[in-house]
PDB file of C-alpha atoms in Angstrom:
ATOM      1  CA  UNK A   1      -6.291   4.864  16.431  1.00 64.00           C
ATOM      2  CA  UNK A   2      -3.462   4.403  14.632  1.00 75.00           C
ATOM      3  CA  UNK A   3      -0.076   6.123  15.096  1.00 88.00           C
ATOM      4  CA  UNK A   4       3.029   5.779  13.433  1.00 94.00           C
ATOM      5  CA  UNK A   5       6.295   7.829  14.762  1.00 95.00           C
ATOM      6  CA  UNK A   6       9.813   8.420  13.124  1.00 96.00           C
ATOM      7  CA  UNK A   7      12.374  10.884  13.890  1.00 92.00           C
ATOM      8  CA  UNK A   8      12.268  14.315  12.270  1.00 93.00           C
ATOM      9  CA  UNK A   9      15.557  14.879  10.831  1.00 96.00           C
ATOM     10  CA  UNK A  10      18.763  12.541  10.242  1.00 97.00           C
ATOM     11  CA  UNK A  11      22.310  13.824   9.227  1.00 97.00           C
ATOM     12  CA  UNK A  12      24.779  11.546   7.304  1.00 97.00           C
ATOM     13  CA  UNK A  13      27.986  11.841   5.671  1.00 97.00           C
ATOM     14  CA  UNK A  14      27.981  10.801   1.783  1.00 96.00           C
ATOM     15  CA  UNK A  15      28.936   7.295   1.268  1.00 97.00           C
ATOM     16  CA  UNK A  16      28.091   6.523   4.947  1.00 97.00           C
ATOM     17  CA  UNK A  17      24.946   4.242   5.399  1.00 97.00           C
ATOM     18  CA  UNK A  18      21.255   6.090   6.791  1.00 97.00           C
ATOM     19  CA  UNK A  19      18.985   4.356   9.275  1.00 97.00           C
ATOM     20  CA  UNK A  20      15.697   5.916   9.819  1.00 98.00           C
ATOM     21  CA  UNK A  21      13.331   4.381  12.428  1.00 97.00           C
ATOM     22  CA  UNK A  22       9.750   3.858  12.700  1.00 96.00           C
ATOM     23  CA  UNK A  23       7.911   2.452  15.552  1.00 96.00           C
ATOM     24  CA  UNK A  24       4.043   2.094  15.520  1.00 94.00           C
ATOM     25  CA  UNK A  25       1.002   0.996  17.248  1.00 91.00           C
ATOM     26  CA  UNK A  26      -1.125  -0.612  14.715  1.00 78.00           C
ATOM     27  CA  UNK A  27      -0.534  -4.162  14.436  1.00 74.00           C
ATOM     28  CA  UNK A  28      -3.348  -5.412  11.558  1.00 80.00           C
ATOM     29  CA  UNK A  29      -1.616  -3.467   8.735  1.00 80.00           C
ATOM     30  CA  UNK A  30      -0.448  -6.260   5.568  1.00 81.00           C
ATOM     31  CA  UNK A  31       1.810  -3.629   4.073  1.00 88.00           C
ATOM     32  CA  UNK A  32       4.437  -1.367   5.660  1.00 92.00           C
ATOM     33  CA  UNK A  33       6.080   1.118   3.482  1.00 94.00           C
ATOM     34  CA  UNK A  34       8.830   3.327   2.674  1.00 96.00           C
ATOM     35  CA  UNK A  35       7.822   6.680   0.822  1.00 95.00           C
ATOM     36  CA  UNK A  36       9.988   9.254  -0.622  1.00 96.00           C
ATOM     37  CA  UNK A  37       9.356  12.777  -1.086  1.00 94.00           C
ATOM     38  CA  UNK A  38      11.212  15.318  -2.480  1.00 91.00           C
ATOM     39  CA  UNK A  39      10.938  18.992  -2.773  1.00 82.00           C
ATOM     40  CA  UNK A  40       8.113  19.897  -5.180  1.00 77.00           C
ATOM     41  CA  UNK A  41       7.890  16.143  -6.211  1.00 81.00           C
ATOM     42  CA  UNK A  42       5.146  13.926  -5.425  1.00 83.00           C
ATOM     43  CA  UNK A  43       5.121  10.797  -3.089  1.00 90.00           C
ATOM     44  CA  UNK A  44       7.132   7.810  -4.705  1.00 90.00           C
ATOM     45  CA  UNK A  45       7.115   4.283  -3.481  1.00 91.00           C
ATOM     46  CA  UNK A  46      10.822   3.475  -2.212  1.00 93.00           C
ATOM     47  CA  UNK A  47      10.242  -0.289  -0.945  1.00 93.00           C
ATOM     48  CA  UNK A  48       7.677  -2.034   1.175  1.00 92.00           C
ATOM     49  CA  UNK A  49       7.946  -4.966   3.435  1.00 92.00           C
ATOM     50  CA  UNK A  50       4.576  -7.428   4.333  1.00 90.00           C
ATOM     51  CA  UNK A  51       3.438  -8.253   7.236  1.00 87.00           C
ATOM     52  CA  UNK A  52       4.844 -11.934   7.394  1.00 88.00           C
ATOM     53  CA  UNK A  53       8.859 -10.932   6.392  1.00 88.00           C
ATOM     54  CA  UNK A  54      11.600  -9.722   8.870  1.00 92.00           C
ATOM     55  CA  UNK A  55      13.369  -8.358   6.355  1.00 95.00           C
ATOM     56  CA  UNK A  56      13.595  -6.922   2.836  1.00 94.00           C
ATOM     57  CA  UNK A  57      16.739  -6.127   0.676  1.00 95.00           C
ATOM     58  CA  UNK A  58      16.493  -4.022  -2.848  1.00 92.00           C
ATOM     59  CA  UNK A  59      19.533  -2.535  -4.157  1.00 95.00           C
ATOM     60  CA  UNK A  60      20.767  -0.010  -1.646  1.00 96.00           C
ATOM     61  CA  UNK A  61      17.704  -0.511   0.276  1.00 97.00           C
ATOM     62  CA  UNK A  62      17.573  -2.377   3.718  1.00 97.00           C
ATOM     63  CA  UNK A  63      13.648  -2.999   5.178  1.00 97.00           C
ATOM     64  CA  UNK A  64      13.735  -4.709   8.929  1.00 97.00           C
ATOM     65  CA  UNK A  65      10.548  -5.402  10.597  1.00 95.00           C
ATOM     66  CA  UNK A  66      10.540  -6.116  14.018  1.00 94.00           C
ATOM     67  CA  UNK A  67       7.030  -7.168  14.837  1.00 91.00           C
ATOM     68  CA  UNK A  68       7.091  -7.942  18.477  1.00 91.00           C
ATOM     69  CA  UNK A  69       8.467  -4.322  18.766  1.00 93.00           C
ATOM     70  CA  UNK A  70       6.847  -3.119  16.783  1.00 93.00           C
ATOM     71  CA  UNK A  71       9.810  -1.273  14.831  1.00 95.00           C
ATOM     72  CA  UNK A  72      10.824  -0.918  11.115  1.00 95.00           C
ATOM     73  CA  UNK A  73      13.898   0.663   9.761  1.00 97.00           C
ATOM     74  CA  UNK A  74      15.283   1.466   6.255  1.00 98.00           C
ATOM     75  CA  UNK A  75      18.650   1.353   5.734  1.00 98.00           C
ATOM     76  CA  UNK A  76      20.515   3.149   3.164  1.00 97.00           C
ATOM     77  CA  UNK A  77      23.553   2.056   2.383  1.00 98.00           C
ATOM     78  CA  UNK A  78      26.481   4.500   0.888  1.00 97.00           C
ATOM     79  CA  UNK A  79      24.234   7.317   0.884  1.00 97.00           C
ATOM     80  CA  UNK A  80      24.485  10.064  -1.897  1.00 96.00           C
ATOM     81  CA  UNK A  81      23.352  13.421  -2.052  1.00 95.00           C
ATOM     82  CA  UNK A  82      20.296  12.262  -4.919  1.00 94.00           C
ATOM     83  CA  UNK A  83      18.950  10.789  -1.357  1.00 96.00           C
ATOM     84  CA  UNK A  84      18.299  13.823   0.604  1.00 96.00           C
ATOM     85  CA  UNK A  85      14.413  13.792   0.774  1.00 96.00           C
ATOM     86  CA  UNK A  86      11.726  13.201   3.399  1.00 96.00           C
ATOM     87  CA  UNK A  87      11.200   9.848   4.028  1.00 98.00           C
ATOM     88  CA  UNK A  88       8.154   8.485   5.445  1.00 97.00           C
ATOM     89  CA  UNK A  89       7.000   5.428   7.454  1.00 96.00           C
ATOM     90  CA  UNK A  90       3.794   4.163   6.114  1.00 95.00           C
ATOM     91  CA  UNK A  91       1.295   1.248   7.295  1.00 93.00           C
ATOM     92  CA  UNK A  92      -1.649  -0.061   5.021  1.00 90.00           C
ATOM     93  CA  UNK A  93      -4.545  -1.906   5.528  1.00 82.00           C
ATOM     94  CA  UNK A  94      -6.608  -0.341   2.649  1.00 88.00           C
ATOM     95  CA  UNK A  95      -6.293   3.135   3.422  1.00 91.00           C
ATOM     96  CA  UNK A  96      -2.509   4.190   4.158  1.00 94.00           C
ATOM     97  CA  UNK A  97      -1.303   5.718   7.755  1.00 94.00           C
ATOM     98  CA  UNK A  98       1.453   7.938   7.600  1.00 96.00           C
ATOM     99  CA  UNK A  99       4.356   9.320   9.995  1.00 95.00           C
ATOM    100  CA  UNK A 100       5.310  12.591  10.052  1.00 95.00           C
ATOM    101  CA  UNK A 101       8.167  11.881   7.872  1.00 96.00           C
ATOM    102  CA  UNK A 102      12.015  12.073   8.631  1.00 97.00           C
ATOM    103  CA  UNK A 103      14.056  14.849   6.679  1.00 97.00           C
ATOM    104  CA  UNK A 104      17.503  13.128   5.529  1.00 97.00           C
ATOM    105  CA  UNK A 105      20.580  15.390   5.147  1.00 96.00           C
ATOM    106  CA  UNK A 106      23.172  14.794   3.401  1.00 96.00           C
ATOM    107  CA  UNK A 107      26.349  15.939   4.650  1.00 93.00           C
ATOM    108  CA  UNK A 108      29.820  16.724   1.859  1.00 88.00           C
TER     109      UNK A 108
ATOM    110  CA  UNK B   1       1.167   9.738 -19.497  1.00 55.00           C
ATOM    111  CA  UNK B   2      -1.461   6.910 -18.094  1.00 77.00           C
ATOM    112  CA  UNK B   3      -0.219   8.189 -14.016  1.00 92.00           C
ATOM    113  CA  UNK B   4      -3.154   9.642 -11.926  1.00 94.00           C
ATOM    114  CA  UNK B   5      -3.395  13.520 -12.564  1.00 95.00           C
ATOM    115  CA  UNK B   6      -4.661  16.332 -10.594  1.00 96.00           C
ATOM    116  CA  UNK B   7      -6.087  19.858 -12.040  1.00 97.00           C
ATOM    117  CA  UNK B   8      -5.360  22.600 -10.585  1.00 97.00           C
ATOM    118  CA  UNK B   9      -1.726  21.923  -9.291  1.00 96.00           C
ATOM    119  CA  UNK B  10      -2.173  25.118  -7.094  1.00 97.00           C
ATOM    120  CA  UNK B  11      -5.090  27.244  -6.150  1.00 98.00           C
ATOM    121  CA  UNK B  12      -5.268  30.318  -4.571  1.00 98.00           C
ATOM    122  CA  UNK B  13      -8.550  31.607  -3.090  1.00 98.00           C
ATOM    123  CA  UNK B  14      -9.675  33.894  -0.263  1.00 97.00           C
ATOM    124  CA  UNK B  15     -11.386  32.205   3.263  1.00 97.00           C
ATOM    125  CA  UNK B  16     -15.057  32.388   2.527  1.00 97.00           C
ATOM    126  CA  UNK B  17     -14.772  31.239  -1.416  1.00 98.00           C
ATOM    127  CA  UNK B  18     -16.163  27.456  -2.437  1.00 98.00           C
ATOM    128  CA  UNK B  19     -13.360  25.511  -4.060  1.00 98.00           C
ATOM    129  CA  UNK B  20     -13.189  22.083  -6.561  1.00 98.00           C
ATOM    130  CA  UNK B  21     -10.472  19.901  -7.443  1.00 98.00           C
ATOM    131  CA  UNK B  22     -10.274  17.200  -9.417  1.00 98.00           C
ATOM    132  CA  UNK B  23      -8.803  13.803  -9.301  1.00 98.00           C
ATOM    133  CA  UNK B  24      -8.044  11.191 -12.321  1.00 97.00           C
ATOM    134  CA  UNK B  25      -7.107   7.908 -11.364  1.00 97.00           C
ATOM    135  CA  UNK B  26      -5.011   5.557 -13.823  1.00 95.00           C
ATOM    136  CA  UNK B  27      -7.545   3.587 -15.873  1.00 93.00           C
ATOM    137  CA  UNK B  28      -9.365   0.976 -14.828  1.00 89.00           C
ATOM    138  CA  UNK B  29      -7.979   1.456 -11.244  1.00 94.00           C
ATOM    139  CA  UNK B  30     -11.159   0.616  -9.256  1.00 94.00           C
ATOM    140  CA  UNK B  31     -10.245   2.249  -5.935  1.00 96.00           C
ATOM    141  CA  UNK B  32      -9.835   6.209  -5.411  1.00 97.00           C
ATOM    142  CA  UNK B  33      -7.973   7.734  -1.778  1.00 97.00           C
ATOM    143  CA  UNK B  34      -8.181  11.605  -1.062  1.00 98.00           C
ATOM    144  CA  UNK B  35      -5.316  12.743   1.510  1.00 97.00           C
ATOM    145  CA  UNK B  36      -4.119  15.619   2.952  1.00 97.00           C
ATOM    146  CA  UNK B  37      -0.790  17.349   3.504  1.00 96.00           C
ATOM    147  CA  UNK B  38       0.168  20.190   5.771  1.00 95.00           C
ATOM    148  CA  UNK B  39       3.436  21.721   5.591  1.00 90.00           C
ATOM    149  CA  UNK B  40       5.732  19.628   8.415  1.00 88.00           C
ATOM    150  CA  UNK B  41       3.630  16.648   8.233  1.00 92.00           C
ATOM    151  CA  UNK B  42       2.727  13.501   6.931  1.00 94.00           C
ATOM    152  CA  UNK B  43      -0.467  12.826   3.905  1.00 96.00           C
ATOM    153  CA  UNK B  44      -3.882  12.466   6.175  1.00 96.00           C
ATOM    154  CA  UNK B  45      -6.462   9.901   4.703  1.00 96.00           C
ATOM    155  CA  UNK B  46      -9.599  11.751   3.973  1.00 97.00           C
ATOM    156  CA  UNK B  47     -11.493   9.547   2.163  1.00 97.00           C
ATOM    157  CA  UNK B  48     -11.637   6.763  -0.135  1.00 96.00           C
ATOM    158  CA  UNK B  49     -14.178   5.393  -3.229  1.00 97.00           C
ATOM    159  CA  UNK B  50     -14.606   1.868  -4.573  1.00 95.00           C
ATOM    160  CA  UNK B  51     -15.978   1.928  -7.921  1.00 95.00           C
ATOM    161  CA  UNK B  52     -18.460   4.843  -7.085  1.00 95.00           C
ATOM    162  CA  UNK B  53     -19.088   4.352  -3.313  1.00 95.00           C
ATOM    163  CA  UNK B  54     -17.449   6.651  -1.191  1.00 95.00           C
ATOM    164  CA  UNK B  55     -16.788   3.485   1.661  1.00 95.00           C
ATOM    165  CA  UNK B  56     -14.639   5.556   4.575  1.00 94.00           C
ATOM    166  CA  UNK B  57     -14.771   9.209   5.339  1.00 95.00           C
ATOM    167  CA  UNK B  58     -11.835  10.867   8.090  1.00 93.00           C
ATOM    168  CA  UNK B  59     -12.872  12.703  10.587  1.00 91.00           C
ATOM    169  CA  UNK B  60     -10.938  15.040   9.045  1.00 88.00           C
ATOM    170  CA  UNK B  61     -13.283  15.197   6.584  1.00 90.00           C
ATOM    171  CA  UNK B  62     -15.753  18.073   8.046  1.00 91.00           C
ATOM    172  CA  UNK B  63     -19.158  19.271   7.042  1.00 94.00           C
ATOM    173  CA  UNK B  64     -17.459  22.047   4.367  1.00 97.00           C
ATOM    174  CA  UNK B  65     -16.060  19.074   2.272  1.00 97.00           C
ATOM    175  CA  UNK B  66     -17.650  16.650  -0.151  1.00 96.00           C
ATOM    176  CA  UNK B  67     -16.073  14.100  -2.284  1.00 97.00           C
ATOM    177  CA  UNK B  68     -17.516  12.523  -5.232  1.00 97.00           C
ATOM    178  CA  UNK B  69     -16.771   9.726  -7.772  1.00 97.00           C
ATOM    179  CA  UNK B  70     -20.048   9.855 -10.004  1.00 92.00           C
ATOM    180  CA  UNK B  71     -18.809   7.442 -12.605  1.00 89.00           C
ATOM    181  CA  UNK B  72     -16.339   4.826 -10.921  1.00 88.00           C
ATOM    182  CA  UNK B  73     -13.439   7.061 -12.882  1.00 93.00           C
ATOM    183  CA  UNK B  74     -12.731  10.264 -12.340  1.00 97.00           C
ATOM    184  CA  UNK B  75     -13.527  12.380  -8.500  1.00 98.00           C
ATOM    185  CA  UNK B  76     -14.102  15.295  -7.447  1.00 98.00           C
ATOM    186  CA  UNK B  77     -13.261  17.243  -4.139  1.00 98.00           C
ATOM    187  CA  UNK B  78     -15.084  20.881  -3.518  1.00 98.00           C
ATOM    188  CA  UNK B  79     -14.465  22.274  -0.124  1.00 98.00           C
ATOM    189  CA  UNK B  80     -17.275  25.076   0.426  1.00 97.00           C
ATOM    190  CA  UNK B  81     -16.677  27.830   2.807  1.00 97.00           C
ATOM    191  CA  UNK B  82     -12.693  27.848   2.882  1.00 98.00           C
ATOM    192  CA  UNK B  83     -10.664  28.724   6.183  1.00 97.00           C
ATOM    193  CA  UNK B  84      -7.057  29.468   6.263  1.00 96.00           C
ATOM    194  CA  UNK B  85      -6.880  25.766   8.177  1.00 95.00           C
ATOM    195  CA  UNK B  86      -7.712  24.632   5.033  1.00 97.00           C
ATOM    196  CA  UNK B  87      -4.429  25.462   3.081  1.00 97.00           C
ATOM    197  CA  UNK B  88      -2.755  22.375   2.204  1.00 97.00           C
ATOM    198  CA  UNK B  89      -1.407  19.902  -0.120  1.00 97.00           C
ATOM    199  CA  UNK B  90      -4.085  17.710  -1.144  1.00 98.00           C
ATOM    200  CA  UNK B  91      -2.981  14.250  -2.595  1.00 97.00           C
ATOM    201  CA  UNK B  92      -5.254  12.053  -5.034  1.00 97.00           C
ATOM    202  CA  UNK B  93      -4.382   7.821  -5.403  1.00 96.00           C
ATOM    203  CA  UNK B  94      -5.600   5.241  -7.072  1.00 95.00           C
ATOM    204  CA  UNK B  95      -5.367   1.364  -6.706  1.00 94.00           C
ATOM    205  CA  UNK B  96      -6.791  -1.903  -8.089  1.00 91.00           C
ATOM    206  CA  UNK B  97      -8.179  -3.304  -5.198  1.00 87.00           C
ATOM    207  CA  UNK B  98      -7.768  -7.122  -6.777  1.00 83.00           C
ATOM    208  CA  UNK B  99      -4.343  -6.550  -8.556  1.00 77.00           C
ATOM    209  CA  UNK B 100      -2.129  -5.919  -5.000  1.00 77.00           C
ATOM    210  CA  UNK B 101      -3.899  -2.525  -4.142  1.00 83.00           C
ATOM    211  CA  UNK B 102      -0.709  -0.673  -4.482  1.00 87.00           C
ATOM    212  CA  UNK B 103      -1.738   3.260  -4.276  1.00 92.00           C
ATOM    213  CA  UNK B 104      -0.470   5.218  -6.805  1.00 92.00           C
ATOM    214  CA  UNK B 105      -0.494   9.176  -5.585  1.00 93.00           C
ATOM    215  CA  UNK B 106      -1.017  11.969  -8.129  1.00 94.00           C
ATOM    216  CA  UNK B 107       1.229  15.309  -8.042  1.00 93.00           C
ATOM    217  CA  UNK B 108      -1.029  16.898  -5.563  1.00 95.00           C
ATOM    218  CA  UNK B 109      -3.472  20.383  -5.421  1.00 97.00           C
ATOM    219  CA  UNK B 110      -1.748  22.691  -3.619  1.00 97.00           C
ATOM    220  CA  UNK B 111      -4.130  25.124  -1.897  1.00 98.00           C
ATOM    221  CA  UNK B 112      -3.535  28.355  -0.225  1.00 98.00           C
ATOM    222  CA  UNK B 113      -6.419  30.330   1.584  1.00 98.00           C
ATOM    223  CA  UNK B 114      -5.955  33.712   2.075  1.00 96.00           C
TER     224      UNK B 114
END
């Protein structure tokens, strides 16, 4: 089946820029996400990237696919503390595959 | 507030007991996902409704538990028999299958089996 991995934790410095990495098997999936989850908050949409696009910028935000490695990354660029969260790595088809979801740190 | 809700946020009941959540999507959202969320991981699909056909069940999805959507709105999950495996997070979306499917997840029922 499907499987989607990502590193479990990430330390940055604020103002410094976060990459978290995501590799994964499937290869049908039209959407690939970003989720962010904070404590006692629910599950928001950060960005998403389709299938068909290498790369996706939104504000802060950085999205690059690499489909013949399977590999997508979010980039956060000048990272503040309002970012520490879990982030997760998401594929969709219609139902949504999840990784386990990388815990982002924020260091003073 | 037209987001999907979730009653009860968190329920407490001892291994043995029958439990029932309950899941409304945002209106006229034609598709309805059940996941699952265990403490250190990532949300499981469980199942998922279009209109009022449940079209993919989990393997996760054992015997004990039973999902309905009676109407095409609002759904219901009742796990019967509960087992301390059975303490989770357990997340509700919705989506409009012809308007870019986007899932929109509710707050969550947080359950804890004693």
């Amino acid at each position: 089946g499907e499987d989607v991995e990502q590193s479990l934790f990430l330390s940055v410095r604020e103002g410094d820029s976060s990459v978290i990495n995501c590799t994964y098997t499937d290869s049908s999936s039209t959407y690939l996400y970003w989720y962010k989850q904070e404590p006692g908050a629910g599950l928001q949409l950060l960005t998403y990237i389709f299938s068909n696009m290498d790369m996706k910028q939104d504000q802060r935000l950085t999205v690059l696919l690499n489909k013949k490695d399977k590999h997508l990354s979010l980039r956060i660029a000048d990272t503040q503390t309002g970012d520490s969260a879990i982030y997760f790595c998401a594929l969709r088809d219609i139902k949504i595959i999840f990784g386990k979801g990388t815990r982002l740190h924020i260091l003073p | 507030d037209t987001g999907v809700s979730q009653d009860p946020r968190h329920k407490i009941t001892k291994r043995g007991q029958n439990v029932t959540f309950r899941c409304d999507p945002i209106s006229e959202h034609n598709r309805l996902y059940w996941y699952r969320q265990t403490l250190g991981q990532g949300p499981e699909f469980l199942t998922y409704f279009q209109n009022e056909a449940q079209l993919e069940k989990s393997r996760l999805l054992s015997d004990r538990f039973s999902a309905e959507r009676p109407k095409g709105s609002f759904s219901t999950l009742e796990i019967q028999h509960t087992e301390q495996g059975d303490s989770a997070m357990y997340l509700c979306a919705s989506s409009h299958a012809n308007q870019g499917d986007e899932q929109f997840f509710g707050p969550g029922t947080r359950l804890t089996v004693l």
